[in-house]
């Protein structure tokens, strides 16, 4: 297994500090102490805490986007693609619950930061990949007619809502155990009859 880069070590230390102390209460010094990085290294890679927050957010969302891209490359049909949108999300959240909580609570902060344009561009690329993966099936009429923004909400909305509640400890069912239920429900909600 490859050794983590110093940048990745700092990001993981920041996540641990944010999880334990909260984003607002975490200081650069706490992140430095937890990561073992010098203050110079921290500032070299990120500059300040807000940039660490944005980098951690963008790295997490990129991991999910990469899971999707890898899955789309081997998807056999429209059903596989739609189910993949859900299963990749669930798999990433279950494997990274602290990171997922951080992302759910930090979007507004990143949108208001100097990295807001980076976030918008990452989201644009992510949604473009999804649209491209589904375009052939949409053209063939595999999906029922609905506005594209409704399509995305129908597919991932219920899963996202349940994941938020699961991450907050407000569900009796385990998110991973509901993986197939949400994936198949997403497919049933958008397929043409």
N, CA and C of each residue as an Amber inpcrd file, in Angstrom:
protein
   579
   0.8410000  -1.1820000   0.0000000   0.0000000   0.0000000   0.0000000
   0.8780000   1.2340000   0.0000000   0.5270000   2.1940000  -0.8400000
   1.3270000   3.4110000  -0.9620000   1.1810000   4.2740000   0.2940000
   2.2490000   4.9110000   0.6320000   2.2380000   5.8120000   1.7910000
   1.4650000   7.0760000   1.4240000   0.6980000   7.5700000   2.3690000
  -0.0440000   8.8110000   2.1510000   0.9110000   9.9680000   1.9790000
   0.5200000  10.9150000   1.1580000   1.3110000  12.1350000   0.9990000
   1.1270000  13.0030000   2.2380000   2.0110000  13.9360000   2.4350000
   1.8970000  14.8550000   3.5760000   0.5770000  15.6160000   3.5000000
   0.1940000  15.9880000   2.2980000  -1.0670000  16.7080000   2.1040000
  -2.2500000  15.8570000   2.5740000  -2.2600000  14.5760000   2.1890000
  -3.3290000  13.6710000   2.6130000  -3.3130000  13.4650000   4.1250000
  -2.1230000  13.3680000   4.6990000  -2.0080000  13.2150000   6.1570000
  -2.6050000  14.4210000   6.8770000  -2.3480000  15.6000000   6.3530000
  -2.9040000  16.8200000   6.9570000  -4.4270000  16.8210000   6.8380000
  -4.9390000  16.4400000   5.6730000  -6.3870000  16.4020000   5.4880000
  -7.0460000  15.4020000   6.4380000  -6.4560000  14.2350000   6.5890000
  -7.0220000  13.2380000   7.4970000  -6.9270000  13.6840000   8.9530000
  -5.8550000  14.3660000   9.3040000  -5.7350000  14.9240000  10.6540000
  -6.7940000  15.9920000  10.8780000  -7.0150000  16.8190000   9.8770000
  -8.0480000  17.8530000   9.9870000  -9.4130000  17.2150000  10.1820000
  -9.7040000  16.1740000   9.4090000 -10.9830000  15.4900000   9.5470000
 -11.1510000  14.9330000  10.9620000 -10.1040000  14.3340000  11.4970000
 -10.1720000  13.7940000  12.8620000 -10.4410000  14.9150000  13.8690000
  -9.7770000  16.0360000  13.7010000  -9.9910000  17.1760000  14.6070000
 -11.3940000  17.7540000  14.4510000 -11.8610000  17.9030000  13.2010000
 -13.2050000  18.4280000  12.9650000 -14.2540000  17.4990000  13.5750000
 -14.0230000  16.2010000  13.4670000 -14.9600000  15.2180000  14.0100000
 -14.9910000  15.2830000  15.5320000 -13.8200000  15.3930000  16.1310000
 -13.7370000  15.3910000  17.5920000 -14.1570000  16.7160000  18.2270000
 -13.7220000  17.8360000  17.6350000 -13.9130000  19.1450000  18.2640000
 -14.9230000  20.0410000  17.5560000 -15.2880000  19.7010000  16.3290000
 -16.1330000  20.5670000  15.5220000 -15.2540000  21.4600000  14.6540000
 -15.7850000  21.8630000  13.5320000 -15.0170000  22.6610000  12.5770000
 -14.6330000  24.0070000  13.1830000 -15.5760000  24.6850000  13.8070000
 -15.2870000  26.0120000  14.3420000 -14.2710000  25.9800000  15.4800000
 -14.3450000  24.9760000  16.3330000 -13.4440000  24.9090000  17.4930000
 -12.0460000  24.4130000  17.1340000 -11.8970000  23.7650000  15.9960000
 -10.5850000  23.2500000  15.5900000  -9.6870000  24.3930000  15.1440000
  -8.4560000  24.3560000  15.6160000  -7.4670000  25.3720000  15.2380000
  -6.4090000  24.7480000  14.3370000  -5.6860000  25.6070000  13.6620000
  -4.5540000  25.1550000  12.8410000  -3.5560000  24.3980000  13.7130000
  -3.3530000  24.8710000  14.9370000  -2.4080000  24.2230000  15.8490000
  -2.8500000  22.7970000  16.1730000  -4.1470000  22.6040000  16.3510000
  -4.6640000  21.2530000  16.6110000  -4.3800000  20.3390000  15.4180000
  -4.6230000  20.8500000  14.2300000  -4.3790000  20.0590000  13.0180000
  -2.8930000  19.7580000  12.8920000  -2.0640000  20.7440000  13.1640000
  -0.6130000  20.5480000  13.1070000  -0.1900000  19.4700000  14.0980000
  -0.6680000  19.5680000  15.3280000  -0.3010000  18.5840000  16.3510000
  -0.7530000  17.1840000  15.9670000  -1.9680000  17.0720000  15.4550000
  -2.5140000  15.7590000  15.1060000  -1.8120000  15.1590000  13.8900000
  -1.4230000  15.9910000  12.9430000  -0.7960000  15.4880000  11.7140000
   0.7080000  15.2940000  11.8390000   1.3150000  15.9920000  12.8100000
   2.7700000  15.9450000  12.9280000   3.4720000  16.8010000  11.8890000
   2.7020000  17.5520000  11.1290000   3.2790000  18.4250000  10.1010000
   3.7920000  19.7090000  10.7490000   4.7670000  20.2950000  10.1210000
   5.2370000  21.5920000  10.6000000   4.2210000  22.6560000  10.1910000
   4.2280000  23.7510000  10.8770000   3.3230000  24.8460000  10.5270000
   3.6310000  25.3390000   9.1130000   4.9150000  25.2990000   8.7460000
   5.3100000  25.6890000   7.3900000   4.7110000  24.7730000   6.3410000
   4.6930000  23.4620000   6.6180000   4.1150000  22.4960000   5.6890000
   2.6100000  22.7160000   5.5510000   1.9590000  22.9720000   6.6700000
   0.5230000  23.2440000   6.6540000   0.2050000  24.4580000   5.7850000
   0.9390000  25.5160000   6.0020000   0.6830000  26.7350000   5.2250000
   1.1170000  26.5720000   3.7710000   2.1560000  25.7920000   3.5360000
   2.6060000  25.5450000   2.1670000   1.5100000  24.8310000   1.3700000
   0.9120000  23.8010000   1.9640000  -0.0990000  23.0180000   1.2520000
  -1.4620000  23.7050000   1.1900000  -1.8110000  24.4620000   2.2310000
  -3.1790000  24.9810000   2.3040000  -3.3030000  26.4790000   2.5620000
  -2.4540000  27.0540000   3.3390000  -2.5340000  28.4920000   3.6080000
  -3.3110000  28.8510000   4.8510000  -4.4890000  28.2470000   5.0400000
  -5.2830000  28.5470000   6.2350000  -6.3330000  27.4560000   6.4350000
  -7.0730000  27.5490000   7.5180000  -8.0650000  26.5190000   7.8580000
  -9.1820000  26.4600000   6.8280000  -9.6220000  27.5900000   6.3140000
 -10.7040000  27.5810000   5.3230000 -10.2960000  26.8090000   4.0670000
  -9.0540000  26.9130000   3.6900000  -8.5910000  26.1560000   2.5190000
  -8.5040000  24.6660000   2.8270000  -8.1810000  24.3270000   4.0590000
  -8.1820000  22.9150000   4.4590000  -9.6080000  22.3810000   4.3810000
 -10.5530000  23.1400000   4.8870000 -11.9680000  22.7360000   4.8390000
 -12.3910000  22.4920000   3.3920000 -12.0810000  23.4210000   2.5170000
 -12.4710000  23.2830000   1.1100000 -11.7780000  22.0900000   0.4590000
 -10.4960000  21.9110000   0.7310000  -9.7590000  20.7860000   0.1380000
 -10.3170000  19.4520000   0.6110000 -10.6470000  19.3540000   1.8920000
 -11.2130000  18.1190000   2.4400000 -12.5740000  17.8340000   1.8150000
 -13.3780000  18.8590000   1.6690000 -14.6970000  18.7220000   1.0450000
 -14.5490000  18.2390000  -0.4040000 -13.7190000  18.9210000  -1.1660000
 -13.5580000  18.5970000  -2.5840000 -12.9510000  17.2080000  -2.7830000
 -12.0190000  16.8210000  -1.9320000 -11.4130000  15.4930000  -2.0320000
 -12.4590000  14.4090000  -1.7670000 -13.2980000  14.6050000  -0.7680000
 -14.3410000  13.6170000  -0.4740000 -15.3320000  13.4700000  -1.6010000
 -15.8030000  14.5730000  -2.1390000 -16.7730000  14.4890000  -3.2330000
 -16.1250000  13.9090000  -4.4950000 -14.8440000  14.1530000  -4.6900000
 -14.1470000  13.5740000  -5.8390000 -14.0120000  12.0590000  -5.7060000
 -13.8470000  11.5710000  -4.4930000 -13.7790000  10.1190000  -4.2950000
 -15.0780000   9.4560000  -4.7400000 -16.2110000  10.0420000  -4.3560000
 -17.5060000   9.5050000  -4.7940000 -17.6130000   9.5850000  -6.3190000
 -17.2340000  10.7130000  -6.8900000 -17.2910000  10.8820000  -8.3440000
 -16.4260000   9.8430000  -9.0500000 -15.2910000   9.5090000  -8.4710000
 -14.4070000   8.5020000  -9.0680000 -15.0200000   7.1080000  -8.9780000
 -15.6820000   6.8000000  -7.8640000 -16.3980000   5.5180000  -7.7570000
 -17.4250000   5.3940000  -8.8780000 -18.1460000   6.4790000  -9.1320000
 -19.1300000   6.4800000 -10.2110000 -18.4750000   6.2740000 -11.5720000
 -17.4210000   7.0360000 -11.8350000 -16.7360000   6.9300000 -13.1320000
 -16.2420000   5.5050000 -13.3640000 -15.6650000   4.9060000 -12.3390000
 -15.1830000   3.5220000 -12.4670000 -16.3430000   2.5690000 -12.7280000
 -17.4530000   2.7850000 -12.0370000 -18.6170000   1.9270000 -12.2170000
 -19.2720000   2.0930000 -13.5690000 -19.3780000   3.3310000 -14.0390000
 -19.9770000   3.5730000 -15.3540000 -19.1920000   2.8480000 -16.4460000
 -17.9030000   2.7280000 -16.2750000 -17.0570000   2.0760000 -17.2850000
 -17.4290000   0.6030000 -17.4620000 -18.0060000  -0.0150000 -16.4370000
 -18.3580000  -1.4330000 -16.5510000 -19.8680000  -1.6940000 -16.4830000
 -20.6720000  -0.6390000 -16.4320000 -22.1340000  -0.8170000 -16.3740000
 -22.6440000  -1.4080000 -17.6790000 -23.5560000  -2.3680000 -17.5680000
 -24.0790000  -3.0570000 -18.7440000 -25.2810000  -2.3620000 -19.3610000
 -26.0520000  -1.6520000 -18.5300000 -27.2980000  -1.0760000 -19.0370000
 -27.7400000   0.0950000 -18.1550000 -28.8870000   0.6670000 -18.5060000
 -29.4040000   1.8280000 -17.7830000 -29.6830000   1.4950000 -16.3220000
 -30.2140000   0.3170000 -16.0720000 -30.4980000  -0.0940000 -14.6940000
 -29.2130000  -0.0880000 -13.8690000 -28.1470000  -0.6560000 -14.4230000
 -26.8520000  -0.6510000 -13.7200000 -26.4070000   0.7770000 -13.3990000
 -26.5640000   1.6740000 -14.3730000 -26.1270000   3.0640000 -14.1700000
 -26.9100000   3.7470000 -13.0600000 -28.2220000   3.5960000 -13.0780000
 -29.0470000   4.2430000 -12.0570000 -28.7480000   3.6450000 -10.6810000
 -28.6770000   2.3400000 -10.6100000 -28.3740000   1.6890000  -9.3330000
 -26.9880000   2.1010000  -8.8270000 -26.0660000   2.2830000  -9.7430000
 -24.7090000   2.6870000  -9.3780000 -24.6830000   4.0660000  -8.7150000
 -25.5300000   4.9740000  -9.1670000 -25.6060000   6.2950000  -8.5340000
 -25.8940000   6.1570000  -7.0400000 -26.7490000   5.2190000  -6.7020000
 -27.1400000   4.9940000  -5.3100000 -26.1010000   4.1540000  -4.5650000
 -25.7000000   3.0340000  -5.1560000 -24.7970000   2.1270000  -4.4380000
 -23.4210000   2.7470000  -4.2100000 -22.9320000   3.5190000  -5.1550000
 -21.6310000   4.1790000  -4.9640000 -21.7130000   5.1820000  -3.8190000
 -22.8050000   5.9170000  -3.7720000 -23.0010000   6.8900000  -2.6980000
 -23.0560000   6.1800000  -1.3380000 -23.8850000   5.1500000  -1.2510000
 -23.9990000   4.4190000   0.0140000 -22.6630000   3.8090000   0.4030000
 -21.9860000   3.1870000  -0.5440000 -20.6980000   2.5560000  -0.2360000
 -19.6960000   3.5700000   0.3030000 -19.6590000   4.7580000  -0.3130000
 -18.7130000   5.7670000   0.1430000 -19.0850000   6.2750000   1.5330000
 -20.3530000   6.5420000   1.7690000 -20.7990000   7.0420000   3.0760000
 -20.5280000   6.0130000   4.1680000 -20.8480000   4.7500000   3.9170000
 -20.6270000   3.7000000   4.9220000 -19.1370000   3.5510000   5.2230000
 -18.3020000   3.6660000   4.2010000 -16.8540000   3.5330000   4.4060000
 -16.2300000   4.7690000   5.0430000 -16.8950000   5.9190000   4.9320000
 -16.3300000   7.1990000   5.3900000 -17.3590000   8.0320000   6.1550000
 -17.9230000   7.5190000   7.2380000 -19.0150000   8.2520000   7.8960000
 -18.6140000   9.6230000   8.4450000 -17.4230000   9.7490000   9.0090000
 -17.0080000  11.0600000   9.5200000 -16.8420000  12.0610000   8.3880000
 -16.2560000  11.6060000   7.3010000 -16.0600000  12.4680000   6.1380000
 -17.4150000  12.8590000   5.5470000 -18.3350000  11.9040000   5.4760000
 -19.6680000  12.1840000   4.9480000 -20.3940000  13.2140000   5.8190000
 -20.2960000  13.0760000   7.1400000 -20.9070000  14.0710000   8.0400000
 -20.3090000  15.4500000   7.7850000 -18.9850000  15.4830000   7.6660000
 -18.2940000  16.7430000   7.4070000 -18.8220000  17.3740000   6.1180000
 -18.9450000  16.5920000   5.0600000 -19.4120000  17.1140000   3.7750000
 -20.8440000  17.6310000   3.8830000 -21.6910000  16.8710000   4.5340000
 -23.0870000  17.2880000   4.6740000 -23.2280000  18.6220000   5.3950000
 -22.3340000  18.8860000   6.3350000 -22.4440000  20.1040000   7.1330000
 -21.5700000  21.2570000   6.6330000 -20.7390000  21.0190000   5.6350000
 -19.7670000  22.0400000   5.2420000 -19.9870000  22.6520000   3.8710000
 -20.9730000  22.2100000   3.1540000 -21.1670000  22.7160000   1.7870000
 -21.2990000  24.2380000   1.7460000 -22.1440000  24.7930000   2.5960000
 -22.3550000  26.2440000   2.6050000 -21.0770000  27.0020000   2.8840000
 -20.2690000  26.4520000   3.7470000 -19.0020000  27.1020000   4.0850000
 -18.0650000  27.1180000   2.8740000 -18.0350000  26.0240000   2.1330000
 -17.1890000  25.9620000   0.9340000 -17.7570000  26.8660000  -0.1560000
 -19.0820000  26.8950000  -0.2850000 -19.7140000  27.7670000  -1.2840000
 -19.4230000  29.2370000  -1.0070000 -19.2170000  29.5880000   0.2440000
 -18.9280000  30.9830000   0.6070000 -17.4320000  31.2860000   0.6390000
 -16.6050000  30.2970000   0.3450000 -15.1550000  30.4810000   0.4470000
 -14.5430000  30.8890000  -0.8870000 -13.2600000  31.1230000  -0.8610000
 -12.5370000  31.4540000  -2.0920000 -12.4660000  30.2780000  -3.0540000
 -12.8370000  29.0790000  -2.6030000 -12.8280000  27.8870000  -3.4610000
 -14.2170000  27.5840000  -4.0370000 -15.1320000  28.5440000  -3.9250000
 -16.4910000  28.3350000  -4.4260000 -16.4900000  28.0000000  -5.9170000
 -15.6480000  28.6590000  -6.6920000 -15.5870000  28.3710000  -8.1300000
 -15.0910000  26.9450000  -8.3770000 -14.1500000  26.4840000  -7.5540000
 -13.6580000  25.1090000  -7.6820000 -14.7810000  24.1130000  -7.3990000
 -15.6040000  24.4180000  -6.4000000 -16.7320000  23.5540000  -6.0660000
 -17.7370000  23.5300000  -7.2150000 -18.0700000  24.6900000  -7.7510000
 -19.0160000  24.7370000  -8.8710000 -18.4740000  23.9550000 -10.0740000
 -17.1870000  24.0890000 -10.3520000 -16.5930000  23.3710000 -11.4760000
 -16.5820000  21.8600000 -11.2250000 -16.2550000  21.4480000 -10.0220000
 -16.2670000  20.0210000  -9.6870000 -17.6820000  19.4650000  -9.8330000
 -18.6830000  20.2070000  -9.3660000 -20.0700000  19.7690000  -9.5050000
 -20.4800000  19.7090000 -10.9720000 -20.0660000  20.6890000 -11.7560000
 -20.3970000  20.6960000 -13.1830000 -19.8230000  19.4600000 -13.8680000
 -18.5500000  19.1630000 -13.6050000 -17.9090000  17.9750000 -14.2000000
 -18.6030000  16.6880000 -13.7580000 -18.9360000  16.6180000 -12.4790000
 -19.5940000  15.4340000 -11.9290000 -20.9380000  15.1990000 -12.6230000
 -21.7670000  16.2310000 -12.7050000 -23.0690000  16.0690000 -13.3310000
 -22.9510000  15.8360000 -14.8360000 -21.9420000  16.4070000 -15.4570000
 -21.7210000  16.1700000 -16.8840000 -21.3960000  14.6920000 -17.1380000
 -20.5510000  14.0920000 -16.2850000 -20.2320000  12.6610000 -16.4080000
 -21.4990000  11.8200000 -16.2820000 -22.3440000  12.1810000 -15.3380000
 -23.5930000  11.4330000 -15.1440000 -24.4840000  11.5720000 -16.3730000
 -24.6560000  12.7990000 -16.8630000 -25.5040000  13.0220000 -18.0410000
 -24.9720000  12.2580000 -19.2480000 -23.6570000  12.2500000 -19.4090000
 -23.0580000  11.5200000 -20.5360000 -23.2830000  10.0200000 -20.4020000
 -23.1600000   9.4940000 -19.1920000 -23.3590000   8.0600000 -18.9700000
 -24.8000000   7.6450000 -19.2540000 -25.7380000   8.5570000 -19.0390000
 -27.1510000   8.2450000 -19.1980000 -27.7380000   8.6980000 -20.5280000
 -27.0100000   9.4950000 -21.2920000 -27.5480000  10.1130000 -22.5150000
 -28.0870000   9.0940000 -23.5110000 -27.3500000   8.0480000 -23.7720000
 -27.7720000   7.0300000 -24.7380000 -29.1040000   6.4090000 -24.3130000
 -29.2260000   6.1150000 -23.0360000 -30.4540000   5.4980000 -22.5280000
 -31.6230000   6.4780000 -22.5520000 -31.3520000   7.7270000 -22.2660000
 -32.3960000   8.7520000 -22.3190000 -32.9070000   8.8780000 -23.7650000
 -31.9630000   8.9130000 -24.7180000 -32.3330000   9.0410000 -26.1320000
 -33.1710000   7.8480000 -26.6070000 -32.9210000   6.6730000 -26.0550000
 -33.6670000   5.4640000 -26.4460000 -35.0080000   5.3450000 -25.7200000
 -35.3080000   6.2770000 -24.8290000 -36.5810000   6.2410000 -24.1240000
 -36.6330000   5.2430000 -22.9720000 -35.4730000   4.8580000 -22.4620000
 -35.4230000   3.9110000 -21.3480000 -35.9620000   4.5400000 -20.0630000
 -35.8240000   5.8610000 -19.9620000 -36.3060000   6.5750000 -18.7760000
 -37.6320000   7.2560000 -19.0910000 -38.4730000   7.3610000 -18.0890000
 -39.7080000   8.1050000 -18.2840000 -39.3900000   9.5780000 -18.4680000
 -40.2940000  10.2980000 -19.0900000 -40.0940000  11.7180000 -19.3470000
 -40.2270000  12.5070000 -18.0510000 -39.1510000  13.1620000 -17.6560000
 -39.1880000  14.0770000 -16.5200000 -38.0620000  15.0770000 -16.6450000
 -38.2370000  16.2290000 -16.0220000 -37.1600000  17.2230000 -16.0590000
 -35.8880000  16.6440000 -15.4450000 -34.7650000  17.0120000 -16.0100000
 -33.4830000  16.4510000 -15.5720000 -33.2160000  16.7090000 -14.0910000
 -33.6210000  17.8700000 -13.5870000 -33.3770000  18.1310000 -12.1630000
 -34.2800000  17.2670000 -11.2840000 -35.4440000  16.9060000 -11.7640000
 -36.2970000  15.9760000 -11.0180000 -35.7220000  14.5680000 -11.0610000
 -35.1320000  14.2100000 -12.1970000 -34.5200000  12.8900000 -12.3510000
 -33.4810000  12.6680000 -11.2520000 -32.5830000  13.6060000 -11.0940000
 -31.5250000  13.4610000 -10.0880000 -32.1020000  13.3660000  -8.6830000
 -33.1060000  14.1700000  -8.3860000 -33.7160000  14.1420000  -7.0530000
 -34.4320000  12.8240000  -6.7850000 -35.1040000  12.2830000  -7.7860000
 -35.7700000  10.9970000  -7.6140000 -34.7640000   9.8770000  -7.3680000
 -33.6520000   9.9230000  -8.0790000 -32.6640000   8.8520000  -7.9660000
 -31.9260000   8.9050000  -6.6350000 -31.3630000  10.0230000  -6.2830000
 -30.4920000  10.0790000  -5.1080000 -31.1390000  10.7050000  -3.8830000
 -32.2250000  11.4570000  -4.0760000 -32.8500000  12.1690000  -2.9580000
 -33.2220000  11.2980000  -1.7650000 -33.9760000  10.2130000  -1.9670000
 -34.3370000   9.3750000  -0.8220000 -33.1140000   8.7770000  -0.1150000
 -32.1310000   8.3660000  -0.8880000 -30.9180000   7.7970000  -0.3020000
 -30.1600000   8.8490000   0.4920000 -30.0490000  10.0300000  -0.0770000
 -29.3600000  11.1190000   0.6070000 -30.0530000  11.4540000   1.9340000
 -31.3740000  11.5200000   1.9090000 -32.1200000  11.8310000   3.1240000
 -31.9160000  10.7470000   4.1880000 -31.9930000   9.4900000   3.7820000
 -31.8000000   8.4040000   4.7380000 -30.3620000   8.4030000   5.2590000
 -29.3980000   8.6640000   4.3860000 -27.9910000   8.7060000   4.8160000
 -27.7710000   9.7980000   5.8580000 -28.3740000  10.9640000   5.6600000
 -28.2660000  12.0530000   6.6550000 -28.7860000  11.5940000   8.0070000
 -29.9360000  10.9500000   7.9920000 -30.5200000  10.4680000   9.2420000
 -29.6770000   9.3520000   9.8590000 -29.1550000   8.4660000   9.0340000
 -28.2850000   7.3880000   9.5230000 -27.0230000   7.9650000  10.1570000
 -26.4200000   8.9330000   9.4970000 -25.2060000   9.5600000  10.0290000
 -25.4690000  10.2820000  11.3510000 -26.6810000  10.7630000  11.5280000
 -27.0600000  11.4610000  12.7610000 -27.5530000  10.4920000  13.8370000
 -27.5900000   9.2010000  13.5240000 -28.0430000   8.2100000  14.4930000
 -29.5500000   8.1750000  14.6690000 -30.2940000   8.6330000  13.6580000
 -31.7460000   8.7130000  13.7660000 -32.4860000   7.6090000  13.0140000
 -31.7870000   6.5360000  12.6530000 -32.4630000   5.4340000  11.9570000
 -32.3000000   4.1540000  12.7590000 -33.2480000   3.2630000  12.5870000
 -33.1250000   1.9410000  13.1920000 -32.4260000   0.9940000  12.2310000
 -32.5960000   1.2130000  10.9540000 -31.9870000   0.3620000   9.9370000
 -30.5930000   0.8660000   9.6000000 -29.7250000  -0.0550000   9.2450000
 -28.3710000   0.2980000   8.8410000 -28.3790000   0.7150000   7.3730000
 -27.6620000   1.7710000   7.0560000 -27.6150000   2.2700000   5.6840000
 -27.1300000   1.2020000   4.7140000 -26.0740000   0.5050000   5.0600000
 -25.5370000  -0.5350000   4.1800000 -26.5340000  -1.6490000   3.9170000
 -27.3230000  -1.9760000   4.9210000 -28.3130000  -3.0370000   4.7690000
 -29.4550000  -2.6130000   3.8500000 -29.6260000  -1.3160000   3.6510000
 -30.6990000  -0.7910000   2.7910000 -30.2170000  -0.5020000   1.3720000
 -28.9910000  -0.8480000   1.0790000 -28.3470000  -0.5390000  -0.2020000
 -29.1920000  -1.0030000  -1.3980000 -29.5620000  -2.2690000  -1.4060000
 -30.3150000  -2.8180000  -2.5380000 -31.7230000  -2.2340000  -2.6220000
 -32.3380000  -2.0070000  -1.4880000 -33.6770000  -1.4120000  -1.4590000
 -33.6730000  -0.0420000  -2.1250000 -32.7300000   0.8200000  -1.7300000
 -32.6740000   2.1630000  -2.3100000 -32.2600000   2.1290000  -3.7810000
 -31.3380000   1.2380000  -4.1350000 -30.8910000   1.1580000  -5.5310000
 -32.0350000   0.7370000  -6.4540000 -32.7620000  -0.2870000  -6.0420000
 -33.8660000  -0.7590000  -6.8880000 -35.0170000   0.2400000  -6.9110000
 -35.2640000   0.8980000  -5.7920000 -36.3210000   1.9220000  -5.7550000
 -35.9830000   3.0860000  -6.6890000 -34.7150000   3.4640000  -6.7260000
 -34.2880000   4.5400000  -7.6290000 -34.5590000   4.1440000  -9.0790000
 -34.2010000   2.9180000  -9.4400000 -34.4260000   2.4400000 -10.8000000
 -35.9260000   2.4380000 -11.1210000 -36.7300000   1.9150000 -10.2260000
 -38.1700000   1.8430000 -10.4670000 -38.7980000   3.2290000 -10.6130000
 -38.2240000   4.2300000  -9.9360000 -38.8020000   5.5790000  -9.9740000
 -38.5460000   6.3140000 -11.2890000 -37.5510000   5.8870000 -12.0670000
 -37.2220000   6.6350000 -13.2950000 -37.3480000   5.8210000 -14.5840000
 -37.4950000   4.5310000 -14.4930000 -37.5720000   3.7280000 -15.7230000
 -38.9060000   3.9290000 -16.4140000 -38.8850000   3.8190000 -17.7290000
 -40.1610000   3.8940000 -18.4510000 -40.8590000   2.5600000 -18.2650000
 -42.1640000   2.5880000 -18.3460000 -42.9340000   1.3650000 -18.0740000
 -43.0440000   0.4990000 -19.2860000
